[in-house]
Short mmCIF file of C-alpha atoms and ligand atoms in Angstrom, two decimals:
data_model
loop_
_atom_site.label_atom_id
_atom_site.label_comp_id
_atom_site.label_asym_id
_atom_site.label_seq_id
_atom_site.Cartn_x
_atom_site.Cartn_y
_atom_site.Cartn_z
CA UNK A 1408 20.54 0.02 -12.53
CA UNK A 1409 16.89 -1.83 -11.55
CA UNK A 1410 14.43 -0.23 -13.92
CA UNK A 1411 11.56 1.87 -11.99
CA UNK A 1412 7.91 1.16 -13.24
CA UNK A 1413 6.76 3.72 -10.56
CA UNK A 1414 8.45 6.72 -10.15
CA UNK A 1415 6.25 9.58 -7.26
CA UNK A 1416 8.39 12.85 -7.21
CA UNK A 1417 7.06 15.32 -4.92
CA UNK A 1418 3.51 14.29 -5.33
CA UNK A 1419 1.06 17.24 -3.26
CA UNK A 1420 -2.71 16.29 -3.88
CA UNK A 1421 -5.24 17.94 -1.55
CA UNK A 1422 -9.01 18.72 -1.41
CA UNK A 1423 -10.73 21.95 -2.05
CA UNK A 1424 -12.11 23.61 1.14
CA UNK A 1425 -13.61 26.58 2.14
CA UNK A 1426 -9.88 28.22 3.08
CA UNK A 1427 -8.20 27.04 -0.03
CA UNK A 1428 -6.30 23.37 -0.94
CA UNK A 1429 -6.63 21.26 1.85
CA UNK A 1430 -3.55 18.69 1.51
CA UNK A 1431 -3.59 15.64 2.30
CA UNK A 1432 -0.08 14.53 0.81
CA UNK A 1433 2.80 16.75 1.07
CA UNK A 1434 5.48 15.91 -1.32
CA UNK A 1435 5.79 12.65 -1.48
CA UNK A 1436 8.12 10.72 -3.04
CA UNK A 1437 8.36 6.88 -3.27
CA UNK A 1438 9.87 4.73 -6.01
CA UNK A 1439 9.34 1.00 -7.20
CA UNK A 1440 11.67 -1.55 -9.40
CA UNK A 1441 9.87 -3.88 -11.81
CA UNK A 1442 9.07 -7.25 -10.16
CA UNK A 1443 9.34 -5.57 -6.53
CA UNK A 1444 6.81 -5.47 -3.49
CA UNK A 1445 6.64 -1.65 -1.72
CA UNK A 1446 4.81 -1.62 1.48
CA UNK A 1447 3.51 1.91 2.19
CA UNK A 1448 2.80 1.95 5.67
CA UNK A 1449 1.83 4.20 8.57
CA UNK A 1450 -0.92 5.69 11.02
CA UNK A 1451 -5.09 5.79 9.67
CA UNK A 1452 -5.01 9.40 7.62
CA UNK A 1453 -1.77 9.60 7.14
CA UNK A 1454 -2.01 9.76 3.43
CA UNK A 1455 -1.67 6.26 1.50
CA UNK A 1456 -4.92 5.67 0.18
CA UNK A 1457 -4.89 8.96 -0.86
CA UNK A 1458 -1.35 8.62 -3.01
CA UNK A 1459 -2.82 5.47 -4.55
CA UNK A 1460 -5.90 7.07 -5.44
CA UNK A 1461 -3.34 10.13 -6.92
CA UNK A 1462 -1.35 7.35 -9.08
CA UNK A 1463 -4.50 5.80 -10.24
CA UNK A 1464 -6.30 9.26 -11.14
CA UNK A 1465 -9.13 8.12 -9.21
CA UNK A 1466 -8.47 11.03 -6.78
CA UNK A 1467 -10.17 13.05 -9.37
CA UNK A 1468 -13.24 11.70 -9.03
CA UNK A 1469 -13.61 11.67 -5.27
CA UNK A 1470 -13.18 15.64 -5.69
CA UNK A 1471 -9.33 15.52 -4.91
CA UNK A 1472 -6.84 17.49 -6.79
CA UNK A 1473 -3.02 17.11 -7.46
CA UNK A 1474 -1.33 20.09 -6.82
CA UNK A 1475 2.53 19.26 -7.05
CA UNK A 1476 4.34 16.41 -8.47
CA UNK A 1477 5.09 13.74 -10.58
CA UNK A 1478 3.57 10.14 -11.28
CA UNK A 1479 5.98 8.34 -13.67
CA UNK A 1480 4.75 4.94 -14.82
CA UNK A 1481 7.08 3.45 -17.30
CA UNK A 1482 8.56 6.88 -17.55
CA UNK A 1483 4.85 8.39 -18.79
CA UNK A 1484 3.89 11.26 -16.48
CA UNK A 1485 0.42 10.39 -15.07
CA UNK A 1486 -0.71 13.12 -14.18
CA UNK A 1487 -0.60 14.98 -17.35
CA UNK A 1488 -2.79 12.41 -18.62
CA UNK A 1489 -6.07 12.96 -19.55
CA UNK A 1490 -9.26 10.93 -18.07
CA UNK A 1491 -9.66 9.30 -21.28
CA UNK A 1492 -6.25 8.22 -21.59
CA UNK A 1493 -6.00 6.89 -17.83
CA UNK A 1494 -8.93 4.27 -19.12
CA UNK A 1495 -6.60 2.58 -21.15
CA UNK A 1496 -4.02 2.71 -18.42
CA UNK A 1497 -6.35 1.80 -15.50
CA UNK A 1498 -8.24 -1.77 -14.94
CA UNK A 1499 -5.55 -2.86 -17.72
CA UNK A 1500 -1.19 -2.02 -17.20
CA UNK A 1501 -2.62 -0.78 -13.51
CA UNK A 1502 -5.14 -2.34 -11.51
CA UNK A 1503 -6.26 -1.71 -8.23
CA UNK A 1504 -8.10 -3.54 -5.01
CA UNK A 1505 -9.40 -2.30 -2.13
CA UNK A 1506 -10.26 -2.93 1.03
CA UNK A 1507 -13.91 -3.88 0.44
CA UNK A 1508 -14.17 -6.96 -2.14
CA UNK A 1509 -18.03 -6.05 -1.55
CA UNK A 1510 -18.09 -2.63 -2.51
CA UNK A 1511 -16.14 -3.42 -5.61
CA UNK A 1512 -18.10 -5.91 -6.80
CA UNK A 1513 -21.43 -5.39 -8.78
CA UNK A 1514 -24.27 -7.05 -6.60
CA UNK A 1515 -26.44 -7.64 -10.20
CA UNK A 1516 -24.30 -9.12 -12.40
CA UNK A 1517 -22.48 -12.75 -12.32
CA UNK A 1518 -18.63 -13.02 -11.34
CA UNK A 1519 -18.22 -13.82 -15.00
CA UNK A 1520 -19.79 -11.38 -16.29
CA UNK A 1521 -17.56 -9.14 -14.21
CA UNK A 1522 -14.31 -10.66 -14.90
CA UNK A 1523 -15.22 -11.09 -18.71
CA UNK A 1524 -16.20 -7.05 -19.11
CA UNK A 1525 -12.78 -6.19 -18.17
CA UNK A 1526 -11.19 -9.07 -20.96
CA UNK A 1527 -14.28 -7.33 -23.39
CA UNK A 1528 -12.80 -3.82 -22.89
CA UNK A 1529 -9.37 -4.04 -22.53
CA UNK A 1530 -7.87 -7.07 -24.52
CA UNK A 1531 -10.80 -6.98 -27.07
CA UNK A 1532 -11.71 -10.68 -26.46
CA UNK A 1533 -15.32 -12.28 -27.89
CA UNK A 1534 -18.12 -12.67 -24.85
CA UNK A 1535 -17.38 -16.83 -25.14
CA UNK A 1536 -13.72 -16.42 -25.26
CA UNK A 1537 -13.71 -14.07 -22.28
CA UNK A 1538 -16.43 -16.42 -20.63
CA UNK A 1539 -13.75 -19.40 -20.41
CA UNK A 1540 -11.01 -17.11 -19.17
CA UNK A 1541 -12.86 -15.95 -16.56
CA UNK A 1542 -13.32 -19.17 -15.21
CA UNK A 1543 -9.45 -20.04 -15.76
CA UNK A 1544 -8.83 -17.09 -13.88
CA UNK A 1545 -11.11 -17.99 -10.72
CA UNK A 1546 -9.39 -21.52 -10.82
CA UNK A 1547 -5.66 -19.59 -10.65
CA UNK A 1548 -7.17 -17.76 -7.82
CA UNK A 1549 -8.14 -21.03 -5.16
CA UNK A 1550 -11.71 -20.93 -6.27
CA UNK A 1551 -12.85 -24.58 -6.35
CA UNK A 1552 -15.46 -25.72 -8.52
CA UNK A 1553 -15.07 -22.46 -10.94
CA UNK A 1554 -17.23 -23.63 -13.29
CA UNK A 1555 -20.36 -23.65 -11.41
CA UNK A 1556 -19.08 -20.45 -9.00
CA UNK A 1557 -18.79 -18.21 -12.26
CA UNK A 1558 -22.75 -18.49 -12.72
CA UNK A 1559 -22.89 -16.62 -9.25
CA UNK A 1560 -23.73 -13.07 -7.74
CA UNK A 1561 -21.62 -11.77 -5.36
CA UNK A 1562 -23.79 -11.89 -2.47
CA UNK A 1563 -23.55 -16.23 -2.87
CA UNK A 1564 -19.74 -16.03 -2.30
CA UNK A 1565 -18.15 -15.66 1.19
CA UNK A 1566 -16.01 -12.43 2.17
CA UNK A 1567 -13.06 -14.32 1.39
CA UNK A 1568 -13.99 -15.81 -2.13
CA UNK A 1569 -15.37 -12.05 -3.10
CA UNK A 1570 -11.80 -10.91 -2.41
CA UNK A 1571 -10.44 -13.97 -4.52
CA UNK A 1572 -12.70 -12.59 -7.72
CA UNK A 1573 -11.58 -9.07 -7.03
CA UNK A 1574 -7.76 -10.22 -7.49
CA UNK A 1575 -9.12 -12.34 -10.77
CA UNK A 1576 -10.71 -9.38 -11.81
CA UNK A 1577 -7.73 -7.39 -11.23
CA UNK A 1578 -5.07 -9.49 -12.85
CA UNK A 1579 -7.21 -11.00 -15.73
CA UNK A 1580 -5.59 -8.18 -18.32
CA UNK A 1581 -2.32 -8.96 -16.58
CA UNK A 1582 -0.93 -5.75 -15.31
CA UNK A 1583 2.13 -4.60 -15.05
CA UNK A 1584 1.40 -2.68 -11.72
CA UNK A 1585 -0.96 -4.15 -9.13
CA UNK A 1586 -1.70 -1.37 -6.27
CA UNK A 1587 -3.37 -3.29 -3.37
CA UNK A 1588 -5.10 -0.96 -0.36
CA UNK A 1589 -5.36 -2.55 2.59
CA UNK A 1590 -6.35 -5.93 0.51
CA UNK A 1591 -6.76 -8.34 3.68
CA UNK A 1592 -8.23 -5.85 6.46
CA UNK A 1593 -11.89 -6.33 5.96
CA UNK A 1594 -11.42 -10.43 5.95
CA UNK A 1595 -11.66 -12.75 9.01
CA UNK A 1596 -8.42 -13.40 10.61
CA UNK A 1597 -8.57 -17.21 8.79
CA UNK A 1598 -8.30 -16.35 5.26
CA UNK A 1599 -6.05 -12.72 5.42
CA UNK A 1600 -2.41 -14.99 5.57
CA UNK A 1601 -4.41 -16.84 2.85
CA UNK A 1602 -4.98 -13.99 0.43
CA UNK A 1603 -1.51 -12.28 1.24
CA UNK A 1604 0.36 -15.79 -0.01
CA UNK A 1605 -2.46 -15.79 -2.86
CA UNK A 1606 -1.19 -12.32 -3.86
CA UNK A 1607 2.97 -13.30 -3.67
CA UNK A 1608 2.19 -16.16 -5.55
CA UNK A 1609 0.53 -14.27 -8.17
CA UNK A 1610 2.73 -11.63 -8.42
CA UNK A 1611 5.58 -13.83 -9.03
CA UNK A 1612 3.38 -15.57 -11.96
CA UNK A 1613 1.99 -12.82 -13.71
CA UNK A 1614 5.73 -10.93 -13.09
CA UNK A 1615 4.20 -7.97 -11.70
CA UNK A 1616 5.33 -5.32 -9.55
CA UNK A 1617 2.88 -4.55 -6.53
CA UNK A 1618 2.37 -1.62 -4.28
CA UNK A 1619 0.52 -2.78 -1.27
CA UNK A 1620 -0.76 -0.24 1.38
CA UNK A 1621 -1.29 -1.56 4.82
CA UNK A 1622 -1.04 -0.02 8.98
CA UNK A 1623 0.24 -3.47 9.73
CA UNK A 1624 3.92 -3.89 9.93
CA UNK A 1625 3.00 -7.70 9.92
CA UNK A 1626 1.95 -7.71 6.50
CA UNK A 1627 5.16 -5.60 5.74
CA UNK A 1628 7.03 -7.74 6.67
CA UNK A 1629 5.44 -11.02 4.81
CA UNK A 1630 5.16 -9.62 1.53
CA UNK A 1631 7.80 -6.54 1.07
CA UNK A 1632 10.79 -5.60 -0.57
CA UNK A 1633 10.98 -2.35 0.26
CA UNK A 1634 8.33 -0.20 2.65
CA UNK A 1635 7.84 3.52 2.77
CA UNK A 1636 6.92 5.15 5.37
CA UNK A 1637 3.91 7.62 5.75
CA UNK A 1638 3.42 10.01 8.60
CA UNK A 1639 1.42 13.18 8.38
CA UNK A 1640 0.95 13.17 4.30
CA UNK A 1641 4.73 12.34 3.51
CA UNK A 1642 7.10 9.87 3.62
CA UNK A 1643 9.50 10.01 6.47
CA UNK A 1644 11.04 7.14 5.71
CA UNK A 1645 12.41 4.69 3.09
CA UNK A 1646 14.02 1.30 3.04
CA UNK A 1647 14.64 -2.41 2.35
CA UNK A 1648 12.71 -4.35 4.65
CA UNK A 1649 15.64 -5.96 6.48
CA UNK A 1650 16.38 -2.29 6.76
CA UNK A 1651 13.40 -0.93 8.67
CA UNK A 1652 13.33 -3.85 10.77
CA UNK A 1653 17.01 -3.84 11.84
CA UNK A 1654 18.11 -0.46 11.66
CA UNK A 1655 15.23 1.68 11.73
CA UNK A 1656 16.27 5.82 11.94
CA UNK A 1657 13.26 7.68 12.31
CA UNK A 1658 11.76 7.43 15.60
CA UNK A 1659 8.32 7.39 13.92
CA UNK A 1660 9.10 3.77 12.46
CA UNK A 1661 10.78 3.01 15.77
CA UNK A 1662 7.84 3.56 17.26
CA UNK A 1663 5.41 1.69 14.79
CA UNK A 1664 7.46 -1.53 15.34
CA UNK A 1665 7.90 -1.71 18.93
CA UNK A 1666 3.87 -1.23 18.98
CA UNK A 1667 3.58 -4.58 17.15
CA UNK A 1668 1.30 -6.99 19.48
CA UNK A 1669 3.64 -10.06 20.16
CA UNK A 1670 6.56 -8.08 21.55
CA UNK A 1671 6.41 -6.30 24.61
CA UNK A 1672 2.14 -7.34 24.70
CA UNK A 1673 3.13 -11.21 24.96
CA UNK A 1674 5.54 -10.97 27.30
CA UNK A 1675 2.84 -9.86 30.17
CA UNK A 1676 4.13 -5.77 29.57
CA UNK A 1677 2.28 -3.04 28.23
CA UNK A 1678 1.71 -2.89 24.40
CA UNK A 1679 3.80 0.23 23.42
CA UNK A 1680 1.47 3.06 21.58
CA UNK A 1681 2.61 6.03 20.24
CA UNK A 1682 1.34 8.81 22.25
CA UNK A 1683 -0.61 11.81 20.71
CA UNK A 1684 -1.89 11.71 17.28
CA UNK A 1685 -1.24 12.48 14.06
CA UNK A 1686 -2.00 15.81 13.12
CA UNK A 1687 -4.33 16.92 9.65
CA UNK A 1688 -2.17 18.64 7.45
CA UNK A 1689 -3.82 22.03 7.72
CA UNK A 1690 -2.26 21.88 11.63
CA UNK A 1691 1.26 21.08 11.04
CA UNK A 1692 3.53 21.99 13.72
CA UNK A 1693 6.27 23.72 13.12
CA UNK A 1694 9.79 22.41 12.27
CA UNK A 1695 9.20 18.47 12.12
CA UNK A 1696 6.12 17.19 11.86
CA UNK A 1697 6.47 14.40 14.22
CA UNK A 1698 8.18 16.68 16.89
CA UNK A 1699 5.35 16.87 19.71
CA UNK A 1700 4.99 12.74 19.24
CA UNK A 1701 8.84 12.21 19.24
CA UNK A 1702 10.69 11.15 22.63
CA UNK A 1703 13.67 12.23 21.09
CA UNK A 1704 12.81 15.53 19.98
CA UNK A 1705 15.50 18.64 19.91
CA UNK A 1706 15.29 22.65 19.62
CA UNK A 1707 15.88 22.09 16.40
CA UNK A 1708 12.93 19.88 15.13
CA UNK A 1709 10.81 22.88 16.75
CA UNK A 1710 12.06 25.02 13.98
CA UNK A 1711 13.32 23.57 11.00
CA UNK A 1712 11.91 20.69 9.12
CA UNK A 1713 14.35 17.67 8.77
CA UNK A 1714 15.39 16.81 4.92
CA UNK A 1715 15.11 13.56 3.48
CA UNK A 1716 18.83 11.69 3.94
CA UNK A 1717 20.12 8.83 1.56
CA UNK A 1718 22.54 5.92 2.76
CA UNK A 1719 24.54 4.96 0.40
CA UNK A 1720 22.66 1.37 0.48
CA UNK A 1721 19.54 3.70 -0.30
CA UNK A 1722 18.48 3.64 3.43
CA UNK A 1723 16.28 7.04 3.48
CA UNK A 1724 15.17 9.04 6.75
CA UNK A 1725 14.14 12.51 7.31
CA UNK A 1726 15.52 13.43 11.26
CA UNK A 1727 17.86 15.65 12.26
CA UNK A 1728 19.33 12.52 14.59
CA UNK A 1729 21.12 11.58 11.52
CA UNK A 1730 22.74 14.67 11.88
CA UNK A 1731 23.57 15.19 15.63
CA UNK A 1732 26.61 15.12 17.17
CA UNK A 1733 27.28 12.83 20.29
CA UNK A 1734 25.11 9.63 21.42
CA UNK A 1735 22.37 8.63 19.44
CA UNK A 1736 19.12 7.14 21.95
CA UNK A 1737 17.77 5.52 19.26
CA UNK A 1738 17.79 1.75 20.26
CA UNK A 1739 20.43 0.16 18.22
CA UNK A 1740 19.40 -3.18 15.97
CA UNK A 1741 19.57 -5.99 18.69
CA UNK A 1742 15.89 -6.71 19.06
CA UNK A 1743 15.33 -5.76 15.26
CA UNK A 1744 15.40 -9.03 13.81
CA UNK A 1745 13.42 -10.46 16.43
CA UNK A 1746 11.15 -7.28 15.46
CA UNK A 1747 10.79 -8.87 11.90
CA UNK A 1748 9.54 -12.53 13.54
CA UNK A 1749 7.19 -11.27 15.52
CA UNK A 1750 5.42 -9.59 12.53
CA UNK A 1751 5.46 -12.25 10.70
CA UNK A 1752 4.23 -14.33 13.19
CA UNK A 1753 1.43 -12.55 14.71
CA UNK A 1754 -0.50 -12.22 11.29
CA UNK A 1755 0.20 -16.22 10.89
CA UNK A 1756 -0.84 -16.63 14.69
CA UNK A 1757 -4.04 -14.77 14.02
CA UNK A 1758 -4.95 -17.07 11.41
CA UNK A 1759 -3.96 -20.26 12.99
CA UNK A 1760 -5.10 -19.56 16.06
CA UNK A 1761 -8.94 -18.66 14.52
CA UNK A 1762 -8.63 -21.81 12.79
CA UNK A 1763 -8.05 -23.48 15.83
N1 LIG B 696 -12.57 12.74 -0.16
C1 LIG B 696 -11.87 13.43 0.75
N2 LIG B 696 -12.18 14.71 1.04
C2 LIG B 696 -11.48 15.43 1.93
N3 LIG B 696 -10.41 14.94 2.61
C3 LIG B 696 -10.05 13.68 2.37
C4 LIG B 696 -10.76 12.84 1.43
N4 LIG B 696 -10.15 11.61 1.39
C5 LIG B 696 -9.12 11.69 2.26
N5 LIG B 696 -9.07 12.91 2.84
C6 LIG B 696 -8.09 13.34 3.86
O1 LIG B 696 -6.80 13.04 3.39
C7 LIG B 696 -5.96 12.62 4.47
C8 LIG B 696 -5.30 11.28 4.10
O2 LIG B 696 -6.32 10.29 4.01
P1 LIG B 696 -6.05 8.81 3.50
O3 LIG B 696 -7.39 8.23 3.24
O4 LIG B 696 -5.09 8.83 2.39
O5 LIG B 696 -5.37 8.16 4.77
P2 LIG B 696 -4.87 6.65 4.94
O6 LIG B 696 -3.43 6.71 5.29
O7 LIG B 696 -5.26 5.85 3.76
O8 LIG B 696 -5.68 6.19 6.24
P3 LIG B 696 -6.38 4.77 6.57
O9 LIG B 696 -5.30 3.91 7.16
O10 LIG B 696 -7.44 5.14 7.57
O11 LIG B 696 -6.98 4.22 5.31
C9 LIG B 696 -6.84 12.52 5.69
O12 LIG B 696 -6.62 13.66 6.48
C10 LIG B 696 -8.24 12.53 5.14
O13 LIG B 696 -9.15 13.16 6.02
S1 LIG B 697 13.72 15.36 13.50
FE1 LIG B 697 13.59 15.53 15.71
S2 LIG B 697 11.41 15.44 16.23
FE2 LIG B 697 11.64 14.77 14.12
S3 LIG B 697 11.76 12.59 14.30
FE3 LIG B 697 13.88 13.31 14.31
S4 LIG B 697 14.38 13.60 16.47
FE4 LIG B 697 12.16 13.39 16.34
MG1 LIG B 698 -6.58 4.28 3.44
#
C-alpha cells in the first residue's frame, strides 16, 4: 500500500463565540500519498483554509480551536503537539503559502535575508552559507538575474516575482509537505499558469507531496492527483481526478463542474451557477447539508444525513443517490472528459489570451 504523509480523521476545529464552539469544519477527513498532489476544492467559506490552518497549527493563533480529530503527519498526531514542537515541524518538513505573496513577505528586510533566516533556523546554516543558497534558490525558482534581485525589498519585485520568493522561501529547507492556499488567485491572469507549472515542476524536484487549496476546478484539474471536496465544513466528496471529472456522484461536484466558464458560457448559453448558498455551520439544515441546493434532493436527505461511501477504486461520496433504487438523474460521464479540457483550458486561455 502507498504510504500516507497526511492522514485528517474526523478533524472538527471551530471558533469560540458567544453561544459556544462555532465550527467551521465538521469532521473532515482527507488523506494524501507521498509524492501526490490533493486538490481541496469547493465554495468561498466552505472550510479549506481553515483545515490547512488546523494541519499547520496556525489555527491557534487566529483564535481557532480543534475540537475533534486527528492530524497524522508521518504517522505523528499533530494536534497533540505542542506550539514549540510545531516550530520544528512548520517552515521546515511543512511549509505553507498563501494567497498574498505580499502579506507574507517582510516589507523591511531583503529577499535574502528572508530566505536565509529560514536556512539560519531550521538547517543551522552560517549567514554566508545561507546567503549563497538563497540566491540558488531564487535562480531554481525563474528569477533572472538572482544575484542582484536578492539585495531587494519586496516592494521592488512584481506580484508575480514576490510569489516566486514565497515558494523559495517555502521550499529552501526542502519539505516534505508543501500546503499551497489559493497560491495563484491574487496574480494577474499572465503569470498564474506560470506559477502552477513552477509549483509541479518543483514538486517533482524536491519529491514532495503538495496539498493545494483552490475554488477553481481549472487548477484541479492541471495540477491534481486526487481532489477532495469541501461543502459546508466537510468533505462530501473524494476521488482521483479522472474520477471527479468523469464520474462525478455528488450533485454538489456535479454542479461545481458544469459551472466551469468554457462549457455551457462559450457556447452562447447561460453559465450554470449553483443556486442558493452555502450555509454557516451554526445553520445546518437538517438531514444533508446540501439538500435545499440539490436538484435531486429526496425525503430522505430532509432527515437523515448521507454517510461517506467507498468504491472499491477508492471513489468516495456522501448521497443517498448511491443508495436509491431505480434511475439515477445524475448525468452519466459523456461530457466528463470534455469537462476535464475545458478546465484545463480556460486557466491556459486566461493567460494566453492576457498575453495577447
Ligand atoms: N478567524 C475566524 N474567526 C471566526 N470564524 C472564522 C475565522 N476564520 C474562518 N472562519 C469561518 O470558518 C468558515 C470556513 O472558512 P474558511 O476560511 O476555511 O473558508 P474557505 O473555504 O477557505 O473560503 P475561501 O474560498 O473564501 O478562502 C467560514 O464560515 C468562516 O466564516
Ligand atoms: S443526499 Fe440527497 S440532497 Fe444530498 S446531495 Fe445526495 S441527493 Fe442531494
Ligand atoms: Mg480560504
Amino acid at each position: 500500500m502507498a504510504e500516507k504523509i497526511l492522514q485528517i480523521r474526523n478533524l472538527t476545529t471551530g471558533f469560540m463565540s458567544e453561544k459556544g464552539l462555532a465550527k467551521a469544519t465538521d469532521r473532515v477527513s482527507i488523506e494524501l500519498e507521498k509524492g501526490q498532489t490533493l486538490c481541496i476544492v469547493g465554495e468561498s467559506g466552505s472550510g479549506k483554509s481553515v483545515t490547512a490552518m488546523s494541519v499547520m497549527r496556525l489555527i491557534d493563533y487566529a483564535g481557532g480551536i480543534i475540537a475533534d480529530g486527528e492530524v497524522l503527519f508521518n504517522g505523528q498526531d499533530l494536534v497533540k503537539k505542542k506550539q514549540s514542537e510545531m516550530l520544528k515541524i512548520r517552515g521546515n518538513l511543512i511549509t505553507m503559502i498563501f494567497q498574498d505573496p505580499m502579506s507574507a513577505l517582510n516589507p523591511v528586510f531583503t529577499v535574502g535575508d528572508q530566505i536565509s533566516e529560514a536556512l539560519r533556523i531550521h538547517k543551522g546554516l552560517k549567514k554566508q552559507e545561507a546567503w549563497m543558497q538563497s540566491i540558488d534558490m531564487l535562480r531554481r525558482v525563474g528569477i533572472p538575474a538572482p544575484e542582484i534581485r536578492v539585495k531587494q525589498y519586496p516592494y521592488e519585485l512584481s506580484g508575480g516575482m514576490c510569489q516566486r520568493v514565497v515558494i523559495a522561501m517555502a521550499l529552501a529547507c526542502n519539505p516534505e509537505l508543501l500546503i499551497a492556499d489559493e497560491p495563484t488567485t491574487a496574480l494577474d491572469v499572465t503569470v498564474q499558469a506560470q506559477i502552477l507549472d513552477l509549483l509541479l515542476q518543483l514538486k517533482n524536484e524536491f519529491r514532495m507531496s503538495m496539498l493545494l487549496i483552490t475554488h477553481d476546478m481549472g487548477v484541479a484539474a492541471e495540477v491534481a492527483d486526487r481532489i477532495a471536496v469541501m461543502y459546508a465544513g466537510t468533505v462530501v466528496e473524494e476521488g482521483t481526478v479522472r474520477e471527479i471529472f468523469e464520474q462525478p456522484r455528488h450533485p454538489y461536484t456535479i454542479g461545481l463542474l458544469k459551472s466551469i466558464p468554457g462549457l455551457e458560457g462559450e457556447r452562447g448559453g447561460e453559465l450554470y451557477t449553483i443556486k442558493g448558498s452555502i450555509p454557516p455551520l451554526s445553520q445546518l439544515p437538517k438531514g444533508c447539508r446540501f439538500h435545499p441546493r440539490c436538484p435531486y434532493a429526496m425525503d430522505i436527505c430532509r432527515h437523515k444525513e448521507p454517510e461517506m461511501h467507498e468504491s472499491p477504486t477508492g471513489h468516495k461520496a456522501a448521497c443517498f443517490l448511491d443508495e436509491a433504487d431505480g434511475s439515477d438523474p445524475r448525468p452519466g460521464a459523456a461530457k466528463s472528459q470534455e469537462t476535464k479540457s475545458a478546465a484545463k483550458v480556460t486557466i491556459r486561455s486566461m493567460s494566453e489570451v492576457a498575453q495577447s
